[in-house]
GROMACS .gro file of C-alpha atoms in nm:
model
  408
    1UNK     CA    1  15.716  13.587  38.120
    2UNK     CA    2  15.459  13.809  38.294
    3UNK     CA    3  15.431  14.175  38.191
    4UNK     CA    4  15.301  14.403  38.462
    5UNK     CA    5  15.040  14.654  38.343
    6UNK     CA    6  15.116  15.020  38.412
    7UNK     CA    7  14.944  15.214  38.686
    8UNK     CA    8  14.622  15.369  38.559
    9UNK     CA    9  14.683  15.713  38.415
   10UNK     CA   10  14.394  15.939  38.315
   11UNK     CA   11  14.462  16.074  37.968
   12UNK     CA   12  14.292  16.361  37.794
   13UNK     CA   13  14.285  16.739  37.753
   14UNK     CA   14  14.399  16.915  38.068
   15UNK     CA   15  14.285  17.264  38.162
   16UNK     CA   16  14.383  17.482  38.456
   17UNK     CA   17  14.065  17.619  38.606
   18UNK     CA   18  13.910  17.781  38.911
   19UNK     CA   19  13.573  17.654  39.037
   20UNK     CA   20  13.309  17.919  39.109
   21UNK     CA   21  13.030  17.678  39.205
   22UNK     CA   22  12.992  17.303  39.256
   23UNK     CA   23  12.937  17.234  38.886
   24UNK     CA   24  13.108  17.530  38.721
   25UNK     CA   25  13.465  17.643  38.655
   26UNK     CA   26  13.632  17.932  38.472
   27UNK     CA   27  13.965  17.953  38.294
   28UNK     CA   28  14.138  18.013  37.963
   29UNK     CA   29  14.246  17.777  37.687
   30UNK     CA   30  14.453  17.804  37.371
   31UNK     CA   31  14.293  17.823  37.029
   32UNK     CA   32  14.436  17.480  36.926
   33UNK     CA   33  14.278  17.332  37.239
   34UNK     CA   34  13.945  17.500  37.164
   35UNK     CA   35  13.920  17.364  36.809
   36UNK     CA   36  14.023  17.019  36.932
   37UNK     CA   37  13.778  17.019  37.221
   38UNK     CA   38  13.469  17.154  37.042
   39UNK     CA   39  13.392  17.053  36.681
   40UNK     CA   40  13.303  17.322  36.430
   41UNK     CA   41  12.929  17.397  36.456
   42UNK     CA   42  12.929  17.485  36.087
   43UNK     CA   43  13.060  17.141  35.990
   44UNK     CA   44  12.811  16.972  36.219
   45UNK     CA   45  12.531  17.127  36.014
   46UNK     CA   46  12.680  17.002  35.684
   47UNK     CA   47  12.479  16.688  35.610
   48UNK     CA   48  12.734  16.540  35.370
   49UNK     CA   49  13.026  16.600  35.605
   50UNK     CA   50  12.833  16.459  35.899
   51UNK     CA   51  12.749  16.135  35.717
   52UNK     CA   52  13.119  16.062  35.669
   53UNK     CA   53  13.219  16.178  36.019
   54UNK     CA   54  13.317  15.955  36.309
   55UNK     CA   55  13.049  15.838  36.547
   56UNK     CA   56  13.171  16.069  36.823
   57UNK     CA   57  13.124  16.371  36.595
   58UNK     CA   58  12.773  16.262  36.498
   59UNK     CA   59  12.680  16.211  36.863
   60UNK     CA   60  12.817  16.556  36.943
   61UNK     CA   61  12.607  16.708  36.662
   62UNK     CA   62  12.294  16.540  36.797
   63UNK     CA   63  12.362  16.671  37.148
   64UNK     CA   64  12.439  17.022  37.019
   65UNK     CA   65  12.108  17.030  36.833
   66UNK     CA   66  11.927  16.985  37.166
   67UNK     CA   67  12.063  17.305  37.316
   68UNK     CA   68  12.162  17.533  37.027
   69UNK     CA   69  11.998  17.714  36.737
   70UNK     CA   70  12.102  17.663  36.377
   71UNK     CA   71  12.378  17.856  36.205
   72UNK     CA   72  12.286  17.773  35.848
   73UNK     CA   73  12.070  18.031  35.668
   74UNK     CA   74  12.042  18.251  35.978
   75UNK     CA   75  12.178  18.590  36.079
   76UNK     CA   76  12.383  18.409  36.342
   77UNK     CA   77  12.560  18.215  36.068
   78UNK     CA   78  12.607  18.526  35.855
   79UNK     CA   79  12.783  18.697  36.146
   80UNK     CA   80  13.059  18.434  36.166
   81UNK     CA   81  13.275  18.585  35.890
   82UNK     CA   82  13.264  18.938  36.026
   83UNK     CA   83  13.329  18.806  36.378
   84UNK     CA   84  13.636  18.617  36.252
   85UNK     CA   85  13.763  18.933  36.080
   86UNK     CA   86  13.708  19.133  36.399
   87UNK     CA   87  13.902  18.879  36.609
   88UNK     CA   88  14.181  18.865  36.351
   89UNK     CA   89  14.213  19.246  36.353
   90UNK     CA   90  14.234  19.236  36.733
   91UNK     CA   91  14.496  18.960  36.738
   92UNK     CA   92  14.705  19.148  36.482
   93UNK     CA   93  14.698  19.460  36.701
   94UNK     CA   94  14.503  19.671  36.453
   95UNK     CA   95  14.236  19.757  36.712
   96UNK     CA   96  14.474  19.849  36.992
   97UNK     CA   97  14.334  19.773  37.336
   98UNK     CA   98  13.979  19.860  37.230
   99UNK     CA   99  13.857  19.511  37.144
  100UNK     CA  100  13.726  19.213  37.338
  101UNK     CA  101  13.550  18.880  37.309
  102UNK     CA  102  13.328  18.755  37.593
  103UNK     CA  103  13.406  18.426  37.770
  104UNK     CA  104  13.250  18.129  37.590
  105UNK     CA  105  13.008  17.921  37.796
  106UNK     CA  106  13.065  17.546  37.753
  107UNK     CA  107  12.861  17.250  37.869
  108UNK     CA  108  13.044  16.928  37.955
  109UNK     CA  109  12.770  16.671  37.910
  110UNK     CA  110  12.904  16.408  38.151
  111UNK     CA  111  13.135  16.380  38.453
  112UNK     CA  112  13.497  16.487  38.427
  113UNK     CA  113  13.767  16.230  38.375
  114UNK     CA  114  13.963  16.378  38.663
  115UNK     CA  115  13.988  16.687  38.883
  116UNK     CA  116  14.301  16.757  39.084
  117UNK     CA  117  14.334  16.898  39.432
  118UNK     CA  118  14.428  17.263  39.462
  119UNK     CA  119  14.753  17.325  39.278
  120UNK     CA  120  14.848  17.579  39.541
  121UNK     CA  121  14.656  17.576  39.869
  122UNK     CA  122  14.429  17.873  39.906
  123UNK     CA  123  14.421  17.969  39.537
  124UNK     CA  124  14.135  17.748  39.423
  125UNK     CA  125  14.327  17.661  39.106
  126UNK     CA  126  14.289  17.302  38.988
  127UNK     CA  127  14.359  17.091  38.683
  128UNK     CA  128  14.070  16.911  38.519
  129UNK     CA  129  14.097  16.642  38.255
  130UNK     CA  130  13.852  16.592  37.971
  131UNK     CA  131  13.856  16.256  37.797
  132UNK     CA  132  13.899  16.278  37.418
  133UNK     CA  133  13.564  16.240  37.244
  134UNK     CA  134  13.365  16.377  37.538
  135UNK     CA  135  13.078  16.600  37.428
  136UNK     CA  136  13.157  16.964  37.508
  137UNK     CA  137  12.907  17.210  37.357
  138UNK     CA  138  12.913  17.590  37.343
  139UNK     CA  139  12.575  17.693  37.485
  140UNK     CA  140  12.662  18.064  37.473
  141UNK     CA  141  12.924  18.212  37.244
  142UNK     CA  142  12.880  17.963  36.960
  143UNK     CA  143  12.925  18.228  36.693
  144UNK     CA  144  13.263  18.311  36.846
  145UNK     CA  145  13.350  17.940  36.865
  146UNK     CA  146  13.271  17.902  36.495
  147UNK     CA  147  13.478  18.212  36.417
  148UNK     CA  148  13.779  18.062  36.595
  149UNK     CA  149  13.737  17.751  36.378
  150UNK     CA  150  13.727  17.969  36.067
  151UNK     CA  151  14.048  18.141  36.172
  152UNK     CA  152  14.227  17.816  36.255
  153UNK     CA  153  14.113  17.645  35.935
  154UNK     CA  154  14.271  17.914  35.717
  155UNK     CA  155  14.472  18.171  35.917
  156UNK     CA  156  14.645  18.310  35.606
  157UNK     CA  157  14.308  18.425  35.470
  158UNK     CA  158  14.284  18.657  35.772
  159UNK     CA  159  14.647  18.765  35.770
  160UNK     CA  160  14.745  18.540  36.060
  161UNK     CA  161  14.968  18.239  36.122
  162UNK     CA  162  14.919  17.927  36.330
  163UNK     CA  163  15.198  18.049  36.558
  164UNK     CA  164  15.012  18.373  36.627
  165UNK     CA  165  14.687  18.191  36.699
  166UNK     CA  166  14.863  17.946  36.929
  167UNK     CA  167  14.962  18.235  37.157
  168UNK     CA  168  14.602  18.351  37.208
  169UNK     CA  169  14.416  18.257  37.527
  170UNK     CA  170  14.040  18.225  37.502
  171UNK     CA  171  13.845  18.284  37.827
  172UNK     CA  172  13.569  18.037  37.908
  173UNK     CA  173  13.331  17.908  38.171
  174UNK     CA  174  13.250  17.538  38.182
  175UNK     CA  175  12.947  17.371  38.338
  176UNK     CA  176  12.997  17.006  38.420
  177UNK     CA  177  12.757  16.711  38.418
  178UNK     CA  178  12.438  16.913  38.376
  179UNK     CA  179  12.121  16.766  38.232
  180UNK     CA  180  12.001  16.867  37.886
  181UNK     CA  181  11.718  17.061  38.053
  182UNK     CA  182  11.963  17.262  38.265
  183UNK     CA  183  12.185  17.335  37.964
  184UNK     CA  184  11.881  17.456  37.772
  185UNK     CA  185  11.784  17.678  38.062
  186UNK     CA  186  12.127  17.841  38.065
  187UNK     CA  187  12.095  17.900  37.690
  188UNK     CA  188  11.758  18.066  37.749
  189UNK     CA  189  11.877  18.277  38.041
  190UNK     CA  190  12.181  18.405  37.852
  191UNK     CA  191  11.991  18.488  37.534
  192UNK     CA  192  11.654  18.606  37.662
  193UNK     CA  193  11.677  18.727  38.020
  194UNK     CA  194  11.932  18.998  37.945
  195UNK     CA  195  11.809  19.333  37.818
  196UNK     CA  196  11.913  19.386  37.458
  197UNK     CA  197  12.095  19.715  37.407
  198UNK     CA  198  11.917  19.939  37.159
  199UNK     CA  199  12.122  19.953  36.839
  200UNK     CA  200  12.135  20.333  36.829
  201UNK     CA  201  12.266  20.340  37.186
  202UNK     CA  202  12.519  20.068  37.112
  203UNK     CA  203  12.640  20.263  36.808
  204UNK     CA  204  12.700  20.568  37.025
  205UNK     CA  205  12.957  20.363  37.219
  206UNK     CA  206  13.152  20.251  36.911
  207UNK     CA  207  13.475  20.448  36.909
  208UNK     CA  208  13.573  20.306  36.568
  209UNK     CA  209  13.261  20.470  36.424
  210UNK     CA  210  13.346  20.802  36.258
  211UNK     CA  211  13.012  20.961  36.349
  212UNK     CA  212  13.054  20.871  36.716
  213UNK     CA  213  13.405  21.017  36.725
  214UNK     CA  214  13.282  21.333  36.554
  215UNK     CA  215  12.995  21.365  36.803
  216UNK     CA  216  13.247  21.349  37.089
  217UNK     CA  217  13.469  21.609  36.920
  218UNK     CA  218  13.170  21.836  36.867
  219UNK     CA  219  13.071  21.811  37.232
  220UNK     CA  220  13.430  21.883  37.337
  221UNK     CA  221  13.452  22.184  37.104
  222UNK     CA  222  13.153  22.373  37.245
  223UNK     CA  223  13.171  22.575  37.568
  224UNK     CA  224  12.842  22.685  37.722
  225UNK     CA  225  12.743  22.911  38.012
  226UNK     CA  226  12.602  22.720  38.308
  227UNK     CA  227  12.544  22.920  38.626
  228UNK     CA  228  12.785  23.189  38.505
  229UNK     CA  229  13.058  22.934  38.437
  230UNK     CA  230  13.186  22.817  38.100
  231UNK     CA  231  13.175  22.439  38.087
  232UNK     CA  232  13.238  22.194  37.801
  233UNK     CA  233  12.913  22.084  37.642
  234UNK     CA  234  13.040  21.727  37.670
  235UNK     CA  235  12.958  21.739  38.043
  236UNK     CA  236  12.592  21.782  37.947
  237UNK     CA  237  12.584  21.485  37.708
  238UNK     CA  238  12.465  21.151  37.846
  239UNK     CA  239  12.647  20.861  37.679
  240UNK     CA  240  12.483  20.575  37.866
  241UNK     CA  241  12.107  20.615  37.812
  242UNK     CA  242  11.854  20.622  37.530
  243UNK     CA  243  11.689  20.925  37.682
  244UNK     CA  244  11.775  21.176  37.951
  245UNK     CA  245  11.587  21.140  38.279
  246UNK     CA  246  11.421  21.427  38.461
  247UNK     CA  247  11.681  21.426  38.739
  248UNK     CA  248  11.984  21.375  38.516
  249UNK     CA  249  12.226  21.669  38.493
  250UNK     CA  250  12.274  21.611  38.119
  251UNK     CA  251  12.048  21.772  37.858
  252UNK     CA  252  12.090  21.545  37.553
  253UNK     CA  253  12.202  21.191  37.475
  254UNK     CA  254  12.510  21.101  37.275
  255UNK     CA  255  12.299  20.888  37.041
  256UNK     CA  256  12.082  21.194  36.962
  257UNK     CA  257  12.392  21.407  36.903
  258UNK     CA  258  12.525  21.133  36.674
  259UNK     CA  259  12.200  21.148  36.471
  260UNK     CA  260  12.259  21.522  36.427
  261UNK     CA  261  12.614  21.457  36.305
  262UNK     CA  262  12.516  21.180  36.063
  263UNK     CA  263  12.240  21.379  35.893
  264UNK     CA  264  12.466  21.683  35.875
  265UNK     CA  265  12.715  21.465  35.684
  266UNK     CA  266  12.475  21.275  35.458
  267UNK     CA  267  12.155  21.479  35.454
  268UNK     CA  268  11.837  21.273  35.419
  269UNK     CA  269  12.042  20.964  35.339
  270UNK     CA  270  12.170  20.983  35.696
  271UNK     CA  271  11.828  20.888  35.834
  272UNK     CA  272  11.880  20.528  35.726
  273UNK     CA  273  12.237  20.525  35.860
  274UNK     CA  274  12.157  20.620  36.218
  275UNK     CA  275  12.197  20.258  36.336
  276UNK     CA  276  12.490  20.174  36.107
  277UNK     CA  277  12.863  20.212  36.154
  278UNK     CA  278  13.004  20.504  35.958
  279UNK     CA  279  13.344  20.425  35.807
  280UNK     CA  280  13.576  20.696  35.682
  281UNK     CA  281  13.590  20.539  35.335
  282UNK     CA  282  13.211  20.581  35.309
  283UNK     CA  283  13.203  20.958  35.350
  284UNK     CA  284  13.044  21.168  35.073
  285UNK     CA  285  13.225  21.160  34.740
  286UNK     CA  286  13.512  21.405  34.713
  287UNK     CA  287  13.554  21.443  35.089
  288UNK     CA  288  13.777  21.297  35.356
  289UNK     CA  289  13.753  21.284  35.734
  290UNK     CA  290  13.949  21.608  35.786
  291UNK     CA  291  13.729  21.804  35.543
  292UNK     CA  292  13.408  21.667  35.693
  293UNK     CA  293  13.518  21.746  36.047
  294UNK     CA  294  13.641  22.091  35.944
  295UNK     CA  295  13.299  22.179  35.798
  296UNK     CA  296  13.052  21.998  36.022
  297UNK     CA  297  13.196  22.075  36.365
  298UNK     CA  298  13.195  22.458  36.327
  299UNK     CA  299  12.841  22.457  36.182
  300UNK     CA  300  12.703  22.239  36.460
  301UNK     CA  301  12.907  22.410  36.732
  302UNK     CA  302  12.750  22.743  36.641
  303UNK     CA  303  12.407  22.584  36.633
  304UNK     CA  304  12.448  22.443  36.984
  305UNK     CA  305  12.592  22.768  37.119
  306UNK     CA  306  12.317  22.983  36.968
  307UNK     CA  307  12.040  22.754  37.089
  308UNK     CA  308  12.189  22.638  37.417
  309UNK     CA  309  11.908  22.789  37.630
  310UNK     CA  310  11.670  22.555  37.446
  311UNK     CA  311  11.903  22.261  37.509
  312UNK     CA  312  11.928  22.357  37.876
  313UNK     CA  313  11.550  22.362  37.910
  314UNK     CA  314  11.532  22.020  37.735
  315UNK     CA  315  11.296  22.159  37.476
  316UNK     CA  316  11.200  21.987  37.154
  317UNK     CA  317  11.544  22.059  37.013
  318UNK     CA  318  11.690  21.775  37.224
  319UNK     CA  319  11.463  21.508  37.071
  320UNK     CA  320  11.657  21.272  36.838
  321UNK     CA  321  11.414  21.314  36.549
  322UNK     CA  322  11.428  21.693  36.577
  323UNK     CA  323  11.809  21.691  36.585
  324UNK     CA  324  11.810  21.460  36.282
  325UNK     CA  325  11.585  21.705  36.097
  326UNK     CA  326  11.809  21.994  36.193
  327UNK     CA  327  12.107  21.795  36.067
  328UNK     CA  328  11.944  21.758  35.725
  329UNK     CA  329  11.908  22.135  35.710
  330UNK     CA  330  12.269  22.182  35.822
  331UNK     CA  331  12.380  21.945  35.545
  332UNK     CA  332  12.259  22.202  35.290
  333UNK     CA  333  12.527  22.439  35.421
  334UNK     CA  334  12.817  22.195  35.372
  335UNK     CA  335  13.053  22.226  35.072
  336UNK     CA  336  12.951  21.884  34.939
  337UNK     CA  337  12.575  21.951  34.942
  338UNK     CA  338  12.376  21.949  34.618
  339UNK     CA  339  12.429  22.299  34.469
  340UNK     CA  340  12.059  22.312  34.375
  341UNK     CA  341  11.964  22.310  34.744
  342UNK     CA  342  12.270  22.477  34.896
  343UNK     CA  343  12.234  22.717  35.187
  344UNK     CA  344  12.473  22.971  35.330
  345UNK     CA  345  12.549  22.958  35.701
  346UNK     CA  346  12.351  23.277  35.759
  347UNK     CA  347  12.053  23.141  35.562
  348UNK     CA  348  12.057  22.837  35.787
  349UNK     CA  349  12.076  23.056  36.094
  350UNK     CA  350  11.769  23.254  35.980
  351UNK     CA  351  11.568  22.937  35.911
  352UNK     CA  352  11.626  22.820  36.267
  353UNK     CA  353  11.591  23.156  36.439
  354UNK     CA  354  11.210  23.181  36.459
  355UNK     CA  355  11.128  22.816  36.539
  356UNK     CA  356  10.929  22.760  36.858
  357UNK     CA  357  11.123  22.493  37.046
  358UNK     CA  358  10.884  22.460  37.341
  359UNK     CA  359  10.744  22.109  37.380
  360UNK     CA  360  10.389  22.206  37.293
  361UNK     CA  361  10.142  22.024  37.072
  362UNK     CA  362  10.051  22.340  36.878
  363UNK     CA  363  10.407  22.345  36.740
  364UNK     CA  364  10.517  21.981  36.715
  365UNK     CA  365  10.209  21.758  36.699
  366UNK     CA  366  10.219  21.575  36.368
  367UNK     CA  367  10.571  21.693  36.288
  368UNK     CA  368  10.799  21.528  36.544
  369UNK     CA  369  10.554  21.422  36.812
  370UNK     CA  370  10.205  21.299  36.887
  371UNK     CA  371   9.967  21.459  37.132
  372UNK     CA  372   9.845  21.216  37.395
  373UNK     CA  373   9.668  21.288  37.722
  374UNK     CA  374   9.591  21.655  37.786
  375UNK     CA  375   9.916  21.842  37.838
  376UNK     CA  376  10.136  21.555  37.718
  377UNK     CA  377  10.335  21.534  37.399
  378UNK     CA  378  10.512  21.215  37.294
  379UNK     CA  379  10.840  21.256  37.107
  380UNK     CA  380  10.911  20.883  37.103
  381UNK     CA  381  10.894  20.861  36.723
  382UNK     CA  382  11.233  20.756  36.588
  383UNK     CA  383  11.482  20.937  36.368
  384UNK     CA  384  11.365  20.751  36.057
  385UNK     CA  385  10.998  20.814  36.135
  386UNK     CA  386  11.004  21.187  36.194
  387UNK     CA  387  11.342  21.328  36.092
  388UNK     CA  388  11.233  21.393  35.734
  389UNK     CA  389  10.916  21.575  35.840
  390UNK     CA  390  11.115  21.797  36.075
  391UNK     CA  391  11.361  21.879  35.797
  392UNK     CA  392  11.079  21.975  35.559
  393UNK     CA  393  10.924  22.199  35.823
  394UNK     CA  394  11.257  22.374  35.881
  395UNK     CA  395  11.353  22.413  35.515
  396UNK     CA  396  11.011  22.513  35.383
  397UNK     CA  397  10.863  22.780  35.614
  398UNK     CA  398  10.562  22.839  35.389
  399UNK     CA  399  10.426  22.486  35.430
  400UNK     CA  400  10.168  22.399  35.694
  401UNK     CA  401  10.431  22.219  35.902
  402UNK     CA  402  10.676  22.504  35.849
  403UNK     CA  403  10.425  22.756  35.978
  404UNK     CA  404  10.325  22.529  36.265
  405UNK     CA  405  10.674  22.497  36.415
  406UNK     CA  406  10.710  22.875  36.383
  407UNK     CA  407  10.388  22.938  36.571
  408UNK     CA  408  10.213  23.098  36.271
   0.00000   0.00000   0.00000
């Protein structure tokens, strides 16, 4: 008897993709497919686990080491847990629509097992097949990849089920049959060529941050006179830059306004929180979000209204460090301030009334700025650097700095 062998069939993991260049495709895959296709980077750095692993896993670990940085004992590794919690909260619907994970960039180290013709002419969609055991490495987005492994290893720990994870689609881009040198270059380009967003600016975009939300509410609450028209102050707040440009219509940045809010809430302790997320359960003892908003917004709204001409002229009052110092003074007028240093609203108003806000060295050099070339004053010192000095000058008029900013 002669048994005929079956026609050759390419077996493996199939993905529906769309090519965007000769060696690159984009698409989505399920979480079970992701954890099957790419081994856990954390496990690949576990020496004991790796010794007992199959040869394919060890080869994958060796290849990964050529194009990726270590997770173990690094900030990257420490971020995995919080990233997994963030993804889990998003999957469970706790973050609404305001959450996202970027597409993961994979490198397929060799040629594909198979690539179909267009599934529907004119769409570009194709099916590619990856042979089991093929080395696929995350060259950008490895922290996210590790977080997905953490979730799939123990979904109950994060309040999820395997069924819920199986419904998730993970976006990706896949580069095929590149050399190690090219994969390394992509890693470099993705991690170095891009401009890192300043943390303070990034924080001002975080709508889950209480201080950011309060800064927006403050800006919405104030109406100011511009060319004989009342306009919301929010129209004069720039939310996309670290500093306002000369030709920009705005007068202050959102990150600077956020520094004012944080120091008004926490006082001097707020200086170290300017680049941290403020959660509602971390507000001062004995307060809640409604009480804090009800006290801080009216105090700061009056401050902005009373001093709007100085905001409009982009005087020293718009500098982040100066606003942080003002916030510390405002904190003394809140109900939760230390009674030993408490101020009434009118006392605060009087302390601010005679300050010279013009950007001149005779007022601000050595307090919130440094004098440079003749006629130039540099306010680039950060909130942490100068906010405390500004607060002291405001609160203690008899000191040298206090007299200086008052032109005495």
